[in-house]
Short mmCIF file of C-alpha atoms in Angstrom, two decimals:
data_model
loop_
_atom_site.label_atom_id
_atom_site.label_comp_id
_atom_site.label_asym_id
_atom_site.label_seq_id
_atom_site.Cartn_x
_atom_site.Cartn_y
_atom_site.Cartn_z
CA UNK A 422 84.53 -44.03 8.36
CA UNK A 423 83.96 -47.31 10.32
CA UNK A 424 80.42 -46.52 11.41
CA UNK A 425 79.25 -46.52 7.87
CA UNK A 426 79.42 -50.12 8.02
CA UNK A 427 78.09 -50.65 11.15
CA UNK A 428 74.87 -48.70 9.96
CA UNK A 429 74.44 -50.28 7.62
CA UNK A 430 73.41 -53.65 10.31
CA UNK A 431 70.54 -51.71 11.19
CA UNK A 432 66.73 -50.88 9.32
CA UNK A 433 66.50 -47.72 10.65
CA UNK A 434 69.02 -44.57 12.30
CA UNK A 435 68.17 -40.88 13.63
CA UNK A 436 70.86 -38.32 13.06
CA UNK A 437 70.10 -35.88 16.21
CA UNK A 438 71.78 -32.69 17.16
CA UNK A 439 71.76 -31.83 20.65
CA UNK A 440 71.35 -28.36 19.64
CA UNK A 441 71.01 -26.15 16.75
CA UNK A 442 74.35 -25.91 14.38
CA UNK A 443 76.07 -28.93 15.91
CA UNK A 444 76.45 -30.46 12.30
CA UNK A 445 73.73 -32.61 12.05
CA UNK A 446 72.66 -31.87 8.52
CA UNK A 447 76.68 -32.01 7.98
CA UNK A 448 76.60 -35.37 9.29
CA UNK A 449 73.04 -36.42 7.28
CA UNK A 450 75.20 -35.50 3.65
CA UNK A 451 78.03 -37.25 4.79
CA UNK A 452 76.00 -40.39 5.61
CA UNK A 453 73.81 -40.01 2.82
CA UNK A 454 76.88 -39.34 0.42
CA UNK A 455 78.48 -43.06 1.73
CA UNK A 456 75.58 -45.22 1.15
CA UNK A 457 75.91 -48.29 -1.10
CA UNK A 458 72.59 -46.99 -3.00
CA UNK A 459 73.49 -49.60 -6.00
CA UNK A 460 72.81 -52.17 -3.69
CA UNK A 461 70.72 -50.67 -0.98
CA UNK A 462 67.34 -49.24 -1.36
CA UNK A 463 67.82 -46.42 1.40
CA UNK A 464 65.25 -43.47 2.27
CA UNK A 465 65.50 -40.43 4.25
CA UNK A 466 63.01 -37.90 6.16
CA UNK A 467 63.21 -35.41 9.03
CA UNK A 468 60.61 -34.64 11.90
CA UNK A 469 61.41 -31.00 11.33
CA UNK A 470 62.50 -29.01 8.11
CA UNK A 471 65.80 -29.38 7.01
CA UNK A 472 67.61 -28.66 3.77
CA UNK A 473 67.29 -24.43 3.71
CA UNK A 474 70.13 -22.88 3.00
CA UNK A 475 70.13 -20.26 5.57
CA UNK A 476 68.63 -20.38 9.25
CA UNK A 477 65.42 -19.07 9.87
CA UNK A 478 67.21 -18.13 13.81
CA UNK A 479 70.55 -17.44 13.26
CA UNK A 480 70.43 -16.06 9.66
CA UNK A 481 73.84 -17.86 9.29
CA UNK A 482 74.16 -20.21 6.25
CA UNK A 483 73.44 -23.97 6.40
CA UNK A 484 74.77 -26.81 4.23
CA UNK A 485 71.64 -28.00 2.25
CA UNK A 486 70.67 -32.20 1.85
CA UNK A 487 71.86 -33.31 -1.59
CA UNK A 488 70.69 -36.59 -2.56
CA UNK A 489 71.82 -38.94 -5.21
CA UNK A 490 70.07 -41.09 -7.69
CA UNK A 491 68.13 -44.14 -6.60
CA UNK A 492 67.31 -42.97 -3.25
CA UNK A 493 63.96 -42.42 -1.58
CA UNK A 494 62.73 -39.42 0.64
CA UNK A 495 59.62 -38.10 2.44
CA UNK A 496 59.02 -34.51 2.50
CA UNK A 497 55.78 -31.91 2.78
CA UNK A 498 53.96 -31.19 -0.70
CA UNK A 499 54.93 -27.83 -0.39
CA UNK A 500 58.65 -29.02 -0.32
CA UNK A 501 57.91 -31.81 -2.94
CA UNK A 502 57.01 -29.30 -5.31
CA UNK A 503 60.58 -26.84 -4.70
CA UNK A 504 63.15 -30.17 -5.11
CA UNK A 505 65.72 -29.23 -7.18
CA UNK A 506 65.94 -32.78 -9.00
CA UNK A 507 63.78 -35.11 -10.56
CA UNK A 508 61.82 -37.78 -8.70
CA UNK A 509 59.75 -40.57 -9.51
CA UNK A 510 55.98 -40.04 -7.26
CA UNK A 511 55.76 -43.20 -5.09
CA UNK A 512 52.99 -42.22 -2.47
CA UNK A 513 50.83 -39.56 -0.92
CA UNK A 514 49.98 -40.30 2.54
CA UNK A 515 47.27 -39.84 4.82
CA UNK A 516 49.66 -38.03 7.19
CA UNK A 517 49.69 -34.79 7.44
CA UNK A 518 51.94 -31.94 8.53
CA UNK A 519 51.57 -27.93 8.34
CA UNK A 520 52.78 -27.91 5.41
CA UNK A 521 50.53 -30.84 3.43
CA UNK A 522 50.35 -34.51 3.08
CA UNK A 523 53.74 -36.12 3.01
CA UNK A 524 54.89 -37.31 -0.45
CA UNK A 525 57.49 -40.34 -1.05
CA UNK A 526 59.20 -40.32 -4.13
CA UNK A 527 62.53 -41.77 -5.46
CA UNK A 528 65.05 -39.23 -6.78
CA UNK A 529 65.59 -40.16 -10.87
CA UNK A 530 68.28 -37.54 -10.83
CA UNK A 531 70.70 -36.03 -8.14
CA UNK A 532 69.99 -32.72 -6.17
CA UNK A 533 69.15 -30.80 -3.99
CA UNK A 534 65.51 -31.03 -1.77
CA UNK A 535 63.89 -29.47 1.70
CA UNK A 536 63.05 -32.68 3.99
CA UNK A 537 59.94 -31.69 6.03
CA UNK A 538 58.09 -35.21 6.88
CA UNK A 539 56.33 -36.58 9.45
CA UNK A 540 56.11 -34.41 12.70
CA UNK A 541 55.21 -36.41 15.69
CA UNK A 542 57.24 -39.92 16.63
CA UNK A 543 53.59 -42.09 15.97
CA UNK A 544 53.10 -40.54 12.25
CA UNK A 545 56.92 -41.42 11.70
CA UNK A 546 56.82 -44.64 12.47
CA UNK A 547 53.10 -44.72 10.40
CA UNK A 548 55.05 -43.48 7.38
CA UNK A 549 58.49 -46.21 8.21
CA UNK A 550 55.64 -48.83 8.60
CA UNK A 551 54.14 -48.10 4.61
CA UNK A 552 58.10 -48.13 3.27
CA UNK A 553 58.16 -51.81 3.70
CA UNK A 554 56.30 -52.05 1.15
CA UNK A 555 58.69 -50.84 -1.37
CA UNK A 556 61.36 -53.03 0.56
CA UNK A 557 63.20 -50.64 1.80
CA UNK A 558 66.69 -51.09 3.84
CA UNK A 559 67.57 -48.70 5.53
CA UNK A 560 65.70 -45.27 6.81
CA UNK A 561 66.94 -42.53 8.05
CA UNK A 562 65.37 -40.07 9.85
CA UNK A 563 66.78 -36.32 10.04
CA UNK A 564 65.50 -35.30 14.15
CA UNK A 565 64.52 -32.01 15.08
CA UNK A 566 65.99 -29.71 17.37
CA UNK A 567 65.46 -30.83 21.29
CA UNK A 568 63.32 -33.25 20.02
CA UNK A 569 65.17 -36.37 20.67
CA UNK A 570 61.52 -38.18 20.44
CA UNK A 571 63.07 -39.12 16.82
CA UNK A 572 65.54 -41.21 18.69
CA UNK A 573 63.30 -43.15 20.61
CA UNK A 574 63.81 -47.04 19.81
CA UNK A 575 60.39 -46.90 19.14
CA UNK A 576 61.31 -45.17 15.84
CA UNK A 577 64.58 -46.15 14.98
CA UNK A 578 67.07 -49.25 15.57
CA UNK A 579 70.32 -47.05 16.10
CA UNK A 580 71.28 -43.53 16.34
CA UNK A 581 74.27 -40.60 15.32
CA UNK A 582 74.41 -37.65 18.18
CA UNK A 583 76.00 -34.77 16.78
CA UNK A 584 77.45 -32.19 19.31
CA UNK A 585 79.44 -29.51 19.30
CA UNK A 586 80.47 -25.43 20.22
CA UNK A 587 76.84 -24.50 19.70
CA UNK A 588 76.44 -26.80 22.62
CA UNK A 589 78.59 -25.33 24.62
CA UNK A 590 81.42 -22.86 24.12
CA UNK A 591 83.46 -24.14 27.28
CA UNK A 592 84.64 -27.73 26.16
CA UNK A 593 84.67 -28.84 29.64
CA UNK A 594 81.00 -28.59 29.76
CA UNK A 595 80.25 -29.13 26.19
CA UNK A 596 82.11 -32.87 26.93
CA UNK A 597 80.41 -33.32 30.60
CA UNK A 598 76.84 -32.78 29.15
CA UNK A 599 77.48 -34.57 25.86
CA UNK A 600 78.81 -37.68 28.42
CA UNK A 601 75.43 -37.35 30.30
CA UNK A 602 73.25 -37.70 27.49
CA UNK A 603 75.61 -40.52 26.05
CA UNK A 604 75.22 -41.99 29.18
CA UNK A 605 71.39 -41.98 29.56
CA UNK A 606 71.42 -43.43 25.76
CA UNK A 607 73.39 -46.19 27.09
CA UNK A 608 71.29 -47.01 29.87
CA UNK A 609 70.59 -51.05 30.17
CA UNK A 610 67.66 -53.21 29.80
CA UNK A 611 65.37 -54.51 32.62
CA UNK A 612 64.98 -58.06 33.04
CA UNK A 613 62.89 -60.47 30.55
CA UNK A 614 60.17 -60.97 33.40
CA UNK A 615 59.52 -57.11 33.24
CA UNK A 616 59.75 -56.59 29.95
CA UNK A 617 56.93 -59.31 29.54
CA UNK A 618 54.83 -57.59 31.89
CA UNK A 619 55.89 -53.52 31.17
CA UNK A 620 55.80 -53.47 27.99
CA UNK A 621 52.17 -53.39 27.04
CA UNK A 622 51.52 -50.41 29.74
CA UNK A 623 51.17 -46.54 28.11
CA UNK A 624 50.21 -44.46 30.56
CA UNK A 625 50.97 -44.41 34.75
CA UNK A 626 52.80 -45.99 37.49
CA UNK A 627 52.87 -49.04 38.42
CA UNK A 628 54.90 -51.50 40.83
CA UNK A 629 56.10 -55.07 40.38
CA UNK A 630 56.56 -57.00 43.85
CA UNK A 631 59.35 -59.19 44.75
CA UNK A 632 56.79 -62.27 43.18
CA UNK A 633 56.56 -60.28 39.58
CA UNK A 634 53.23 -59.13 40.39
CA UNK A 635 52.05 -56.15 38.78
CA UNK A 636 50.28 -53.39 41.10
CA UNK A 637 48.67 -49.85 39.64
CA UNK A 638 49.48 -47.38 41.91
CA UNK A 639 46.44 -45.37 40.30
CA UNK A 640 48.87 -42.05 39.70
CA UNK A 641 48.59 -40.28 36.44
CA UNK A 642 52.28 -39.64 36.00
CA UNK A 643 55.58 -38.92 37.92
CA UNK A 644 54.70 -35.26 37.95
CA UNK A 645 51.41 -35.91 39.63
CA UNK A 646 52.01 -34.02 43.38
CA UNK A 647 50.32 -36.67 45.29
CA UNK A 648 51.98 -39.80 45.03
CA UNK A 649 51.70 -42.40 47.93
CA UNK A 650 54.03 -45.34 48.06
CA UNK A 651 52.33 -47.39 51.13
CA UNK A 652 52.84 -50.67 51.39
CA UNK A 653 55.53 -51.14 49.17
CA UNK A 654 57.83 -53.10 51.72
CA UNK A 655 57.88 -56.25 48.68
CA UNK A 656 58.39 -53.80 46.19
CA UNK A 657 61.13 -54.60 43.63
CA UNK A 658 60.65 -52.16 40.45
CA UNK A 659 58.90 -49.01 40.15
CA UNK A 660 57.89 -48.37 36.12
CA UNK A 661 57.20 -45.10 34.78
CA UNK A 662 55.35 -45.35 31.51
CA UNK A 663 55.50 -41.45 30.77
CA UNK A 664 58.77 -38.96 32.06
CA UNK A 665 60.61 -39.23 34.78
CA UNK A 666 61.67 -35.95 36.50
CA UNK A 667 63.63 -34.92 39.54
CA UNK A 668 60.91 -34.89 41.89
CA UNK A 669 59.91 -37.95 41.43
CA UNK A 670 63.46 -39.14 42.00
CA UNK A 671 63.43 -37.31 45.44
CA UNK A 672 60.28 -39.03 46.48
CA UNK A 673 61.33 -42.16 45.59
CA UNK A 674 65.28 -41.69 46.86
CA UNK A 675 63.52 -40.30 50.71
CA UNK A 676 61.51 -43.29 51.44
CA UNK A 677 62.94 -46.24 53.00
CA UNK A 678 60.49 -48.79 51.83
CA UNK A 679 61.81 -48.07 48.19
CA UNK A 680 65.76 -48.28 48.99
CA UNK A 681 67.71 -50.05 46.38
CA UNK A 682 64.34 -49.89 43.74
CA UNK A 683 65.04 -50.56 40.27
CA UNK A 684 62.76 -47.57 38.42
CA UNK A 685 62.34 -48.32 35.05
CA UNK A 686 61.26 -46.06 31.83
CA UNK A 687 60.23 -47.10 28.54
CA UNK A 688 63.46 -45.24 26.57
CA UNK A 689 66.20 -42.40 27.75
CA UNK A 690 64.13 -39.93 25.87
CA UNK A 691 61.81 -40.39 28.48
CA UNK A 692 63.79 -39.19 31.27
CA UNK A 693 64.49 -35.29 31.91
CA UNK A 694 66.09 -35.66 35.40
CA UNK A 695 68.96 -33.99 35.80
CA UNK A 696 72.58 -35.16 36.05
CA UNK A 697 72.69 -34.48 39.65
CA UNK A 698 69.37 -35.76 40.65
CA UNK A 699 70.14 -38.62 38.99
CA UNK A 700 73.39 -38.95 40.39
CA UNK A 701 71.77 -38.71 44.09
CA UNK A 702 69.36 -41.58 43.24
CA UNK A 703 72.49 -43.90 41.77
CA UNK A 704 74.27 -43.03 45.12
CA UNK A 705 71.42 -44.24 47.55
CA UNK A 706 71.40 -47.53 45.74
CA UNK A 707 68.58 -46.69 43.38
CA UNK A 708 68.76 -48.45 39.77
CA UNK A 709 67.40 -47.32 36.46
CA UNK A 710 66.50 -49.62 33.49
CA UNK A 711 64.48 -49.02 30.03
CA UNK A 712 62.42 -51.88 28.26
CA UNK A 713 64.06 -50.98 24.62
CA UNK A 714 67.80 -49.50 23.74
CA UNK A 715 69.08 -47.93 20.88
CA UNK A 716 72.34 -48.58 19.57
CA UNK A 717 74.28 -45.21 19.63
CA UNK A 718 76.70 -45.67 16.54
CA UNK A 719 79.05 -42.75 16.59
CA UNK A 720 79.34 -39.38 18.01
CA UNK A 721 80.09 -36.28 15.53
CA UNK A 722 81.60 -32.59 16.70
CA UNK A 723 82.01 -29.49 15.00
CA UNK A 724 83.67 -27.29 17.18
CA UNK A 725 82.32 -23.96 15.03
CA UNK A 726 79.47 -22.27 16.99
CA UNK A 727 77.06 -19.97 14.87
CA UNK A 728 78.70 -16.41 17.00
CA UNK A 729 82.05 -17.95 15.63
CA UNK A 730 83.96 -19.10 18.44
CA UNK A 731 85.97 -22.15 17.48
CA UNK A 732 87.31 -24.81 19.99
CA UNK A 733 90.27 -27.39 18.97
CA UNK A 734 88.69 -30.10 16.87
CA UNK A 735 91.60 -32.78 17.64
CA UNK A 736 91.93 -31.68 21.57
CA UNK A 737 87.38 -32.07 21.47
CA UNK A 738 87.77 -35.20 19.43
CA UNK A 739 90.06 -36.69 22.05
CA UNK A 740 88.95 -35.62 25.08
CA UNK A 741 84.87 -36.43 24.64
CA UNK A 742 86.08 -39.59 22.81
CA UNK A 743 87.68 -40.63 26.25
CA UNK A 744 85.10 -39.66 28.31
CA UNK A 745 82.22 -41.62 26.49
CA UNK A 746 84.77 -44.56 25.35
CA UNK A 747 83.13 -44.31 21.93
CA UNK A 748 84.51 -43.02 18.57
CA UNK A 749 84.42 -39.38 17.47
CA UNK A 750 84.48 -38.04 14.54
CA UNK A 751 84.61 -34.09 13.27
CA UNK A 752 83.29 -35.03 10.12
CA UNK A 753 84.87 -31.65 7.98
CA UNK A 754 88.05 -32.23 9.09
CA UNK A 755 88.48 -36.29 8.97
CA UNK A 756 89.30 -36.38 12.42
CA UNK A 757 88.58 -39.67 14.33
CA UNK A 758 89.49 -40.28 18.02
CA UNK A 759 88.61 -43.61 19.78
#
């Protein structure tokens, strides 16, 4: 498939599912099972557990993460010690998950093994940081279910959204909420000046005038209720370092002062506003910008959902590929619509 090669540009992709059974760990095997490993030192982890062969939810069987020789992975001691291959010990770190410290090792042999690594988006990027060390290529990094913190720029270069019938069982919806997060991935950057001056900021809201002067509008977060805009006539972009959410919007979209405001957020996985809310702010003239983008790679279906209903693959393929004017690929089947 094309997008192997076009991953292969980047030091770092997240493989996330926007919901359980959408083929994600289908998707890892298939990457994993592609990459130029006699050339490439490549590594792999994931923020939750994956690898079991059947689902702790649904009780329905899941394809398990074979690796192949030369690789390198992060998983719990706990997995480490139930791999079904042999591995070369490269590390123990200092983070730790429920399930112990997480081990790096390189696989000596091919097999079979339970990926359970780092479990919070700071500890992954901890662990990413100590690869370099070993001169490592490319890592990729298996994300957790509705945890799309594993996607955040901040961890990795580039990303691979899986989607599919567990999504959604009506393909009109499946493809109109797949196209909104799509969308939000795709979201543009905010100018140099604000990235120079928004970047360093972790925590608040703040306000950058017309003259690129930076303001603290001394309000915890978007969610806070009291939030007072006054004087804000030379406003020109709102930033909010934490998540944005619907009433914020609202506030933002009713007064005057702020009409035509570019709001900016640090990544889409900080925004959980809704499509319509979102929609209402775009309409009044609002803008919305992030200071760092991932580059989505591909999209990947499977049109299977765990109670067994099936949609078309080709007629899913085509019709999300044309609404998000990227690639799609159902990964079981070889289909590819673009």
């Amino acid at each position: 498939m094309p997008f192997i090669a076009e991953l292969m540009k980047y030091k770092s992709c997240s493989i996330v599912g926007l919901e359980k059974n959408t083929g994600k760990t289908e998707c890892l095997n298939y990457v994993l099972n592609r990459m130029p490993v006699d050339e490439r030192r490549i590594a792999v982890t994931s923020i939750g557990i994956d690898g079991e062969s059947v689902d702790q939810v649904t009780q329905t069987a899941k394809p398990e993460i074979y690796l192949r020789e030369g690789m390198y992975f992060g998983t719990s001691e706990m997995h480490y010690r139930q791999r079904k291959l042999v591995s070369e010990l490269i590390d123990i770190s200092d983070v730790s998950t429920s399930l112990g410290r997480v081990v790096t090792a390189k696989t000596l042999t091919k097999g079979r093994v339970l990926l359970s690594g780092p479990s919070t988006g700071a500890s992954l990027r901890r662990w990413m940081k100590e690869l370099r060390k070993h001169d490592i290529d490319l890592v990729i990094v298996d994300g957790a279910l509705s945890r799309l913190s594993s996607a955040s720029p901040a961890v990795s270069e580039s990303m691979i959204l899986s989607t599919g019938a567990a999504f959604s069982a009506n393909m009109q919806t499946l493809v109109q909420k797949t196209a909104f997060v799509v969308d939000l991935i795709n979201i543009g950057v905010t100018n140099e000046r604000n990235l120079e001056v928004l970047a360093p900021i972790e925590k608040g809201l703040w306000s950058v005038d017309k003259d690129g002067q930076l303001h603290d509008l001394n309000t915890v977060s978007s969610l806070s209720k009291e939030i007072h805009f006054e004087g804000m006539e030379n406003c020109e972009t709102l930033f909010v370092a934490g998540a944005l959410v619907d009433s914020f919007l609202e506030k933002v979209r009713q007064n005057k002062q702020l009409k035509g405001v570019e709001l900016v957020v640090r990544d889409f996985t900080k925004i959980f506003a809704s499509q319509q809310a979102l929609r209402q702010f775009y309409h009044s003239g609002g803008k919305l910008h992030v200071l760092q983008r991932s580059k989505l790679i591909a999209v990947c279906v499977n049109p299977t959902s765990p109670s067994g209903y099936v949609l078309d693959s080709q007629t899913l393929c085509k019709t999300l590929s044309e609404a998000i004017q990227l690639p799609v690929y159902d990964l079981k089947k070889s289909y590819l619509c673009n």
